[in-house]
CSV table of C-alpha atoms and ligand atoms in Angstrom, one decimal:
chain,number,residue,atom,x,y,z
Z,1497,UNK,CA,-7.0,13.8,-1.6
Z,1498,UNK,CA,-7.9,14.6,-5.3
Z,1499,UNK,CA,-11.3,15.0,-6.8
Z,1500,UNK,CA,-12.3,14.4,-10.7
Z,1501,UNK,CA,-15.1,16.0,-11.7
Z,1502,UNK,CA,-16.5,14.3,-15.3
Z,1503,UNK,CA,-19.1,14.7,-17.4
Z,1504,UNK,CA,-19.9,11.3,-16.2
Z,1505,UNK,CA,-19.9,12.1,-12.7
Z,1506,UNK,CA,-17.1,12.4,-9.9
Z,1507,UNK,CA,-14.2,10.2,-8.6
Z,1508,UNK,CA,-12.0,10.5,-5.1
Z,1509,UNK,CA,-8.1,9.5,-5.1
Z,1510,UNK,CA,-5.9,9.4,-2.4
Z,1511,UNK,CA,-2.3,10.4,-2.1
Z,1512,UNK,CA,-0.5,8.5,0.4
Z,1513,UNK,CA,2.9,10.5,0.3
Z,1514,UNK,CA,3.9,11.4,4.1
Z,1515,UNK,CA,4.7,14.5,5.1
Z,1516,UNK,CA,8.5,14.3,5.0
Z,1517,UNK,CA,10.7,12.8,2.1
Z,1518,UNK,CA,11.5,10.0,4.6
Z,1519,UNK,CA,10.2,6.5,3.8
Z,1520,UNK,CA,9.9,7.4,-0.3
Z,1521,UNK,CA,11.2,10.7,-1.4
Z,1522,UNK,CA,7.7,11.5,-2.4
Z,1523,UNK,CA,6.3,13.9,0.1
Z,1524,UNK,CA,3.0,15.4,0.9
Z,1525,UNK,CA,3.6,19.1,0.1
Z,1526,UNK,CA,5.5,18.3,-2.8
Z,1527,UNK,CA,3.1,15.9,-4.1
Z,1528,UNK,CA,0.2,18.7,-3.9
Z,1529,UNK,CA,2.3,20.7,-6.1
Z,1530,UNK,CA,2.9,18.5,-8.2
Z,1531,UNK,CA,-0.6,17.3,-8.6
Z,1532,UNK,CA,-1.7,21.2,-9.7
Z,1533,UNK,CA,1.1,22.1,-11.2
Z,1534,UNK,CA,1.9,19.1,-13.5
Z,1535,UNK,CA,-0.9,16.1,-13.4
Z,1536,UNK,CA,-4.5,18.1,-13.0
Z,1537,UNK,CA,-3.3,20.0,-16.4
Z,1538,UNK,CA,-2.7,17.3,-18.4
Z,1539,UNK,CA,-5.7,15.5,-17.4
Z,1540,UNK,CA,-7.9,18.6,-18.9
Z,1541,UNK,CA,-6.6,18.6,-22.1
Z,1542,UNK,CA,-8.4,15.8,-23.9
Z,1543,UNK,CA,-11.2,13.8,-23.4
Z,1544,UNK,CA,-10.8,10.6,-21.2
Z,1545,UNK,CA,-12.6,8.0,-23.4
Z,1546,UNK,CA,-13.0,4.0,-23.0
Z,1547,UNK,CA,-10.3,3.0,-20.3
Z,1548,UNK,CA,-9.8,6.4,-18.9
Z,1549,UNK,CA,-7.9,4.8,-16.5
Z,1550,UNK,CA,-5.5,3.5,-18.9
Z,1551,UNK,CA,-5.7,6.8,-20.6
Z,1552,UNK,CA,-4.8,8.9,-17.7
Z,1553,UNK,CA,-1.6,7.3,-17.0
Z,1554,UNK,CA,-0.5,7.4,-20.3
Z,1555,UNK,CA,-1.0,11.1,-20.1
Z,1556,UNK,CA,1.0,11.5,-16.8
Z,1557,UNK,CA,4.0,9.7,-18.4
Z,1558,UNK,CA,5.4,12.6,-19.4
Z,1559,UNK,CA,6.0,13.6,-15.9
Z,1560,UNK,CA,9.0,11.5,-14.2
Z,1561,UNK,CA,8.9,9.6,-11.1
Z,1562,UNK,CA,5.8,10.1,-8.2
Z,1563,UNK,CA,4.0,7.4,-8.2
Z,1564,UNK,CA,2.2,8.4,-5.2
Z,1565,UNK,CA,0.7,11.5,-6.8
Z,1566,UNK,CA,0.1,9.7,-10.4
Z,1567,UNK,CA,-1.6,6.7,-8.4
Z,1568,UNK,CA,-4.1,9.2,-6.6
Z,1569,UNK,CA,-5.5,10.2,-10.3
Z,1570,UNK,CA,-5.3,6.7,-11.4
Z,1571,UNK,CA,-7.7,5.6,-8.3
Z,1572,UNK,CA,-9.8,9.0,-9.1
Z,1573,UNK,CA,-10.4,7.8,-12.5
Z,1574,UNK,CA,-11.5,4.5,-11.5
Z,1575,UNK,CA,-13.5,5.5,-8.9
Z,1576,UNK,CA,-15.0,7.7,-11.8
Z,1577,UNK,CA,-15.4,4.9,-14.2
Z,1578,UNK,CA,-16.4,2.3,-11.4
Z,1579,UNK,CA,-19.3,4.7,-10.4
Z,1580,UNK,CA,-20.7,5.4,-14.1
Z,1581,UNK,CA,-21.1,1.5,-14.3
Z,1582,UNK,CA,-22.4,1.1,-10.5
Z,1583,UNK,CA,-19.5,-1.4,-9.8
Z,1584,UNK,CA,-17.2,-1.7,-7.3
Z,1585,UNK,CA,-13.4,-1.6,-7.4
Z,1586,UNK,CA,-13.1,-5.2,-6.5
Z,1587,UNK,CA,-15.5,-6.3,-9.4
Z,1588,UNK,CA,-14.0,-4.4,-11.4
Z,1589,UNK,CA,-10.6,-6.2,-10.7
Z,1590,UNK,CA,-12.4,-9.3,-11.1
Z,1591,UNK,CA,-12.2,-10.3,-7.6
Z,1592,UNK,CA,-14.5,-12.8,-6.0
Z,1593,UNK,CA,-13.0,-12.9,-2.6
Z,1594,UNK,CA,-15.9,-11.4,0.4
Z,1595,UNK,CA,-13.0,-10.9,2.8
Z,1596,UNK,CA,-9.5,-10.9,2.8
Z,1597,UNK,CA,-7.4,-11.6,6.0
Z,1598,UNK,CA,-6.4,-8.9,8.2
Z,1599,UNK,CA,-2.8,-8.4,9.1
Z,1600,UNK,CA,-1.4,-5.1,10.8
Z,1601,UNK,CA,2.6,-3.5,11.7
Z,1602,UNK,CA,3.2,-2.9,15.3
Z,1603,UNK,CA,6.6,-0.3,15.7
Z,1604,UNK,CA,9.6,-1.2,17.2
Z,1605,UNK,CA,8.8,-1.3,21.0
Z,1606,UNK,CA,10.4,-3.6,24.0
Z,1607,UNK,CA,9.6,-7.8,23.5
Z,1608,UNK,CA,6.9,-7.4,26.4
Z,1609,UNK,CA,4.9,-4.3,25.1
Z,1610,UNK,CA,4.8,-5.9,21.2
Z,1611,UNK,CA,3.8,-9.4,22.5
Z,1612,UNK,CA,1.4,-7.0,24.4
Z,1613,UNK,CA,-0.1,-5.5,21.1
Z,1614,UNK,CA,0.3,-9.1,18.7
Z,1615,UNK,CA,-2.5,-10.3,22.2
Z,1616,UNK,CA,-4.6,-7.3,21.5
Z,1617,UNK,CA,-4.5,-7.7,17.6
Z,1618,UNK,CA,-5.2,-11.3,17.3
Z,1619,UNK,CA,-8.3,-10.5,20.0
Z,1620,UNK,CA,-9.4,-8.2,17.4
Z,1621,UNK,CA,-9.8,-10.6,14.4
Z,1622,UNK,CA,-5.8,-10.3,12.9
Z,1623,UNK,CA,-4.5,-12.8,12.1
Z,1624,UNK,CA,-0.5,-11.9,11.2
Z,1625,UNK,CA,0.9,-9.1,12.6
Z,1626,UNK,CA,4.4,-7.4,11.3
Z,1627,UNK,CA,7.0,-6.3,13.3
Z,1628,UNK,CA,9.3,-3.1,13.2
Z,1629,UNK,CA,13.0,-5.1,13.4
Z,1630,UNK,CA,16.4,-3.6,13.5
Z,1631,UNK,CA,19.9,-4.3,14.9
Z,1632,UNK,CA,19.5,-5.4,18.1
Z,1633,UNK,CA,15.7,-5.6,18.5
Z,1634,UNK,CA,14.9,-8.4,16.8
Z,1635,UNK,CA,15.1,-12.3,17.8
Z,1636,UNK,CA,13.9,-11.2,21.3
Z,1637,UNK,CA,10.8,-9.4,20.0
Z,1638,UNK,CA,9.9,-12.6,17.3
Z,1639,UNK,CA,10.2,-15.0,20.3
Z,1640,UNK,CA,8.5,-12.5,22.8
Z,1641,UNK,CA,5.0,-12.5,20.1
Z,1642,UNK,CA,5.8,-16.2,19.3
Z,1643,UNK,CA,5.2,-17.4,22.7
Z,1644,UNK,CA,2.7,-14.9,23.9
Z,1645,UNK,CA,0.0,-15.3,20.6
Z,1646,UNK,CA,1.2,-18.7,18.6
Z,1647,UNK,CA,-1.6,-19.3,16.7
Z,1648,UNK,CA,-0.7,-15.4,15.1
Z,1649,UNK,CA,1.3,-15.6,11.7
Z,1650,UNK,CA,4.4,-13.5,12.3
Z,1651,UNK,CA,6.4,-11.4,9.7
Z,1652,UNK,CA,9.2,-8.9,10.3
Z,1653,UNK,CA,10.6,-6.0,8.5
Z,1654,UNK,CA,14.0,-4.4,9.0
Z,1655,UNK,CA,13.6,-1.5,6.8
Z,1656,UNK,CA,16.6,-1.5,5.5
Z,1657,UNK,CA,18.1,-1.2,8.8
Z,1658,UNK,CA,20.5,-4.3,8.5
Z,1659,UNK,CA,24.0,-4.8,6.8
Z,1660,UNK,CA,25.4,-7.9,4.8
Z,1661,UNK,CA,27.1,-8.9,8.5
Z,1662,UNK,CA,24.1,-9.3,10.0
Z,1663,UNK,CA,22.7,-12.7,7.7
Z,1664,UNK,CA,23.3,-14.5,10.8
Z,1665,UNK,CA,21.2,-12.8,13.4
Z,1666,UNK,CA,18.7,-12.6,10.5
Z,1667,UNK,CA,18.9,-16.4,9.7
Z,1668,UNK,CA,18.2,-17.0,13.3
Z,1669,UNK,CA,14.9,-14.7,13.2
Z,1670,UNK,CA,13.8,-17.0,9.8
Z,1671,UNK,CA,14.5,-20.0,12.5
Z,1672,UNK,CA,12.6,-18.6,15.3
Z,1673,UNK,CA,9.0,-19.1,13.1
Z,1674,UNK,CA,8.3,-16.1,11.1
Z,1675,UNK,CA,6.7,-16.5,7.6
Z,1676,UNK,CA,8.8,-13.5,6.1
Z,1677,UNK,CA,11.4,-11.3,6.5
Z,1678,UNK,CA,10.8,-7.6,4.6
Z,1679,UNK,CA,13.2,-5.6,3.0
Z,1680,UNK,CA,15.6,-6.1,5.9
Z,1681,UNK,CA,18.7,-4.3,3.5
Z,1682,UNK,CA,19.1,-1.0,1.6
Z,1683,UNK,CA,17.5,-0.7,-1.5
Z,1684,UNK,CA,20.5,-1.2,-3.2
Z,1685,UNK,CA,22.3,-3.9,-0.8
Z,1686,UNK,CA,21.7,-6.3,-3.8
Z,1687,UNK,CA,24.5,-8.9,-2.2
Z,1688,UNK,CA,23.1,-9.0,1.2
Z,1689,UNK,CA,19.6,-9.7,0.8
Z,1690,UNK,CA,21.2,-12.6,-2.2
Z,1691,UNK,CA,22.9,-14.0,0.5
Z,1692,UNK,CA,20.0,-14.2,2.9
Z,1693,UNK,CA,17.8,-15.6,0.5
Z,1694,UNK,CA,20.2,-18.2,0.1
Z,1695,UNK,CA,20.5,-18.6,3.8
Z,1696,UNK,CA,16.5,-19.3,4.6
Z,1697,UNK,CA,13.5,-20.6,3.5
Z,1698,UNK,CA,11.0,-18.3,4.5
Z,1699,UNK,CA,10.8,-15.5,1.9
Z,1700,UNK,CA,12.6,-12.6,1.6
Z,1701,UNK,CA,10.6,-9.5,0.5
Z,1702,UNK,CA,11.5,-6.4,-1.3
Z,1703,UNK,CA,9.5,-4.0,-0.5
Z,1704,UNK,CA,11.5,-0.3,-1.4
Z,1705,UNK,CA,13.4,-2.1,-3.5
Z,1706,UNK,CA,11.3,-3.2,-5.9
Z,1707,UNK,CA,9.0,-0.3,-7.6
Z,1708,UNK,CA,7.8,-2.0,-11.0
Z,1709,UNK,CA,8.1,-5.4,-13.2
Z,1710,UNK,CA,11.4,-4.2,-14.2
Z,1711,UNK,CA,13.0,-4.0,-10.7
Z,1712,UNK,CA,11.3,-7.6,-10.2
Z,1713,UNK,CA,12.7,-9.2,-12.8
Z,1714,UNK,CA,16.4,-7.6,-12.0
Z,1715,UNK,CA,16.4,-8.5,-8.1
Z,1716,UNK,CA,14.7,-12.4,-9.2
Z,1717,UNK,CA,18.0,-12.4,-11.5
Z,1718,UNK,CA,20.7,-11.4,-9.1
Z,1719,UNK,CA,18.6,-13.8,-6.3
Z,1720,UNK,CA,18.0,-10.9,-4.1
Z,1721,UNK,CA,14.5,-11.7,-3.0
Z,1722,UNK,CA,12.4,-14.7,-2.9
Z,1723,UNK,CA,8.5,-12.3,-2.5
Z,1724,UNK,CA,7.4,-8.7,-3.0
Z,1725,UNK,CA,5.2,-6.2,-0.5
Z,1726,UNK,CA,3.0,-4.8,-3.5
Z,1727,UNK,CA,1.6,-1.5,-2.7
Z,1728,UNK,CA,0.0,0.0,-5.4
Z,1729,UNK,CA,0.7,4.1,-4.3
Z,1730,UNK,CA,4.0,3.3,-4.0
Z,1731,UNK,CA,4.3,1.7,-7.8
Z,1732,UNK,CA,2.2,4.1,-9.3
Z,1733,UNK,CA,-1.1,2.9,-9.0
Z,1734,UNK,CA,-2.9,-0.3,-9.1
Z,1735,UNK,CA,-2.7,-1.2,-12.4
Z,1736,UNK,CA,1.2,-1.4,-12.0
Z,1737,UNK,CA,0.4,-3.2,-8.7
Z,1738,UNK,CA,-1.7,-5.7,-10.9
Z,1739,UNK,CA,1.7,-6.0,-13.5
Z,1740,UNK,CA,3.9,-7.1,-11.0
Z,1741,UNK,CA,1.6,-9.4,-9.0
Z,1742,UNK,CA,1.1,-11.3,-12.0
Z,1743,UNK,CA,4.7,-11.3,-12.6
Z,1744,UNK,CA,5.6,-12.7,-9.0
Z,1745,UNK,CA,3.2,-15.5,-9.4
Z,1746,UNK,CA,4.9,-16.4,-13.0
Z,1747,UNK,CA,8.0,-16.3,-10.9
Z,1748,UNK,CA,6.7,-18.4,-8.0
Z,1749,UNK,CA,7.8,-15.7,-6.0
Z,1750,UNK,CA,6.3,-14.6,-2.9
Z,1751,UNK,CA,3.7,-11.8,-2.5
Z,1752,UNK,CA,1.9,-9.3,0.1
Z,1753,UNK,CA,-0.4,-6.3,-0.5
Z,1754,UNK,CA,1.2,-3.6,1.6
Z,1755,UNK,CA,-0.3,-0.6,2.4
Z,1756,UNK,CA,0.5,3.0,3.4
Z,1757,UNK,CA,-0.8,5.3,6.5
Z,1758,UNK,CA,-4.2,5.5,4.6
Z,1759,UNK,CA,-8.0,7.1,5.3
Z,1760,UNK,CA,-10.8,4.9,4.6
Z,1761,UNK,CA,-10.7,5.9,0.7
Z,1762,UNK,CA,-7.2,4.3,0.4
Z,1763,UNK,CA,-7.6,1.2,2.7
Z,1764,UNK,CA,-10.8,0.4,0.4
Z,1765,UNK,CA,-8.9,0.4,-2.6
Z,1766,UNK,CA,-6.3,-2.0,-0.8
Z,1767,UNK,CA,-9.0,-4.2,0.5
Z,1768,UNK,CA,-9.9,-4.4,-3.1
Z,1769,UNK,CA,-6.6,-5.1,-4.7
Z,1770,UNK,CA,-5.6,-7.4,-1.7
Z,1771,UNK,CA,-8.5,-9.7,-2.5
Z,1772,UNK,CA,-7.2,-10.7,-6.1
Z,1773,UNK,CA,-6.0,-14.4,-6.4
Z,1774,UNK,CA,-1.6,-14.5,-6.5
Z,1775,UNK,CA,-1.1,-13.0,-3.0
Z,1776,UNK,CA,0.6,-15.7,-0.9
Z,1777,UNK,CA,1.3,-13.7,2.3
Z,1778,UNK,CA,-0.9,-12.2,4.5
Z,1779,UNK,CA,-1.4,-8.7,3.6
Z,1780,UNK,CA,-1.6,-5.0,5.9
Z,1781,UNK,CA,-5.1,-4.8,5.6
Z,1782,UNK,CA,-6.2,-3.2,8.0
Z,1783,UNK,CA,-9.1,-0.5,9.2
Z,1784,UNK,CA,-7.8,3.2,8.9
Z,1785,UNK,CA,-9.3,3.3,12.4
Z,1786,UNK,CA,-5.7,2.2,13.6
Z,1787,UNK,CA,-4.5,5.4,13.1
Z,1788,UNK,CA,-7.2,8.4,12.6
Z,1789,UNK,CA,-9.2,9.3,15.5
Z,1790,UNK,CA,-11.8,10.9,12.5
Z,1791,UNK,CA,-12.0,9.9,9.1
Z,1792,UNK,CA,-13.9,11.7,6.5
Z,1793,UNK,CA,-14.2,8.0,4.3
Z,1794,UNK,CA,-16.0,5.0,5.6
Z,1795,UNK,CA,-13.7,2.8,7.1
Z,1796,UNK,CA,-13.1,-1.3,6.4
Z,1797,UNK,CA,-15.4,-3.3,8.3
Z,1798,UNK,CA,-13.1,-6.0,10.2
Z,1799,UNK,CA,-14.7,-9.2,11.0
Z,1800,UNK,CA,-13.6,-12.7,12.7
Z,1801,UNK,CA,-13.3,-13.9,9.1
Z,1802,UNK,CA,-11.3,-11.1,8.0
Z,1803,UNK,CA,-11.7,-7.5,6.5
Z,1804,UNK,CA,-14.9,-7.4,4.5
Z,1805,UNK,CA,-13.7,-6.5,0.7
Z,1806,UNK,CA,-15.6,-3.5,0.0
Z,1807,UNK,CA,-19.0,-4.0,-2.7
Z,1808,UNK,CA,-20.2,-0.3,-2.7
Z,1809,UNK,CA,-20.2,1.5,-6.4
Z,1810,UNK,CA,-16.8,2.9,-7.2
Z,1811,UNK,CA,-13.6,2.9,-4.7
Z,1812,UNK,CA,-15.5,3.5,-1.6
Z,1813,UNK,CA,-18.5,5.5,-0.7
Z,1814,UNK,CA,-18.4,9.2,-0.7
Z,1815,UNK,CA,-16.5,11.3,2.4
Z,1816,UNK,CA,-18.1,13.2,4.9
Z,1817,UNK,CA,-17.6,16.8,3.4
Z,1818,UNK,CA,-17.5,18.8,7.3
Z,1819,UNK,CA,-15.0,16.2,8.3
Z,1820,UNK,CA,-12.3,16.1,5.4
Z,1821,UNK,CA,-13.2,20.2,5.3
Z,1822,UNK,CA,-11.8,20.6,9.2
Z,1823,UNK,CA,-8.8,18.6,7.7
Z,1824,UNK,CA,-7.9,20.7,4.7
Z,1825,UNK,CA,-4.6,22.4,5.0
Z,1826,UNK,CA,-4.0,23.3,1.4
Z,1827,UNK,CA,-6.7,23.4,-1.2
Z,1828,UNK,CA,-5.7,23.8,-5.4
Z,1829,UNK,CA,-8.5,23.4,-8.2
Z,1830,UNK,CA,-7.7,23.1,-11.9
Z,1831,UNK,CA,-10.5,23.1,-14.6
Z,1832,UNK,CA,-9.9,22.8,-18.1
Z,1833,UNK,CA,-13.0,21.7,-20.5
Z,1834,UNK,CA,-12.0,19.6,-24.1
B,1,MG,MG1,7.9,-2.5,4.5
C-alpha cells in the first residue's frame, strides 16, 4: 500500500505484486524496495503540477520494468488529485456506468465441486464465472458448470498451461459454450494461440502476453489473439490500461477488465476502470470479500444488477488505520520537500 502526502491533501495506491515472482516477476518484497528505493525519491524531487498523474509516470520512466509498483503511485496520485476536486475515479474516467457486471475465477477443482461454486456464484448476483483450465481438466469442467448453471456466461483460462498440440482439445472447449478462452499458451507461444484463433470463434485473450499497445498491436499482426484481459497493475497503471482499451476497440478486438488478488482500495479502482464504454467481455469484478476475511478499505457493494461502480471522492474511501496497522509487515517512508 503507498500513501502520498501533498500539499493538497493525501492519496492511497495499491500494489498488487504477489508474494512470489510467480504469475509476473514482480513480487511483493521486491516491489517494496523498489518503491523506497527508486519511485518515492523521484516523486520528491519536483513539484507535481496540472496532471500529476501524467507527471508522475513520466518521472518513473527512468526506472525499467514494474508496472505493479509504478501503477500503485499512479493510483496514489489520482486518488490525490481525484480528492482535491471531490470526484470520483470513475468521473474522472468519464464513466457513466452505475454498475458494472460481476464476474469471478473459481481454481482448478474436480467438474462437480466447480459446477458447485459457478451455483453458488450465480446465487450471489455473478453473472460469468472463469475457470482455472489445464491439460486434462478442462472440457469436463466447461460441461460440468454448463449444465449445472446455464443461464451463467462461462470463460476459461489455461494460463499458459497448454501446448500448440493441444488446439484440438481447446477447439472443443470453444464448442462446448464458453464466450472466451484466456491466455491458454506461453507468453511467447505466438504460433499456437495463431492457430487457435484461427480454429474458433469465440475470442482468444492474451492476458500475460500482452503488457502495453505495443504488444497489442504485434500479437493482432502475427493473429495471435482475437481480445485482451486489461488489468491496469499489471500494465503499469490505468492510464496504460486506458491506451490499450482504446486500441482493442480500434482493432475490434475483444476486451475484459482483469483484476489481481486486491483489498477494497484496488477492486474500487477496477470497478472504476471496468465501467468505461469498449469492454466487450464480462470482467473479474468482484468484492475483495472473496478473498480477505478483514479488509482495511471498504469493499464493492455487489448487487443483483451488478457491482455498484464506486461515487465516493477519490479512488475509494479512506482505510481503517487499526486494521491495515495489524497487517503491516514492512513499513518505509520517504519525504523530500521541492
Ligand atoms: Mg488470466
Amino acid at each position: 500500500m503507498v500513501r502520498i502526502d501533498t500539499d493538497e491533501g493525501h492519496g492511497w495506491g495499491e500494489c498488487s505484486a504477489l508474494p512470489e515472482p510467480s504469475y509476473t516477476d514482480e513480487y511483493a518484497a521486491g516491489a517494496f524496495r523498489v518503491l523506497v528505493d527508486r519511485l518515492a525519491p523521484r516523486l520528491t524531487r519536483r513539484r507535481l503540477d496540472g496532471s500529476a498523474a501524467i507527471v508522475a509516470l513520466e518521472l518513473l520512466s527512468g526506472v525499467e520494468g514494474q508496472p505493479m509498483a509504478k501503477a500503485a503511485v499512479e493510483m496514489a496520485v489520482l486518488d490525490v488529485e481525484c480528492r482535491a476536486q471531490s470526484m470520483s475515479l470513475a468521473d474522472r474516467l468519464g464513466v457513466s456506468r452505475r454498475a458494472v457486471p460481476a464476474g469471478a475465477a473459481i481454481g482448478l477443482a474436480s467438474p462437480e465441486r466447480m459446477a458447485e461454486r459457478a451455483s453458488e456464484l450465480a446465487t450471489e448476483g455473478f453473472g460469468r464465472v472463469k475457470l482455472k483450465i489445464r491439460p486434462g481438466h478442462d472440457l469436463a469442467l466447461v460441461e460440468a458448470v454448463r449444465t449445472a448453471v446455464p443461464s451463467v456466461e462461462v470463460q476459461v483460462d489455461g494460463n499458459g498451461s497448454y501446448r500448440s498440440a493441444d488446439v484440438g482439445v481447446l477447439t472443443a472447449v470453444a464448442a462446448a459454450g464458453v464466450a472466451a478462452i484466456e491466455q491458454p499458451f506461453p507468453t511467447d507461444d505466438v504460433g499456437a494461440a495463431a492457430a487457435l484463433v484461427a480454429a474458433v470463434d469465440v475470442p482468444v485473450v492474451a492476458d500475460e502476453a500482452a503488457a502495453s499497445v505495443a504488444d497489442i498491436d504485434r500479437l493482432q499482426s502475427a493473429g495471435a489473439l482475437s481480445g485482451v484481459s486489461i488489468k491496469p497493475p499489471r500494465v503499469g497503471g490505468i492510464r496504460t490500461a486506458v491506451a490499450m482499451l482504446d486500441r482493442c476497440a480500434a482493432a475490434g478486438l475483444a476486451t475484459t477488465a482483469g483484476g489481481m488478488v486486491e483489498s477494497g482500495l484496488g477492486r474500487h479502482a477496477l470497478a472504476a476502470v471496468a465501467a468505461l464504454d469498449g469492454f466487450t467481455l464480462t470482467g473479474d469484478v468482484s468484492p475483495a470479500g472473496r478473498w480477505l476475511a478483514t479488509d482495511p478499505w471498504p469493499d464493492l457493494t455487489l448487487r443483483p444488477g451488478g457491482v455498484v461502480v464506486p461515487d465516493s471522492p477519490g479512488v475509494a474511501p479512506d482505510p481503517d488505520l487499526d486494521i491495515l496497522a495489524a497487517h503491516t509487515i514492512r513499513f518505509g517512508e520517504v519525504t523530500g520537500r521541492v
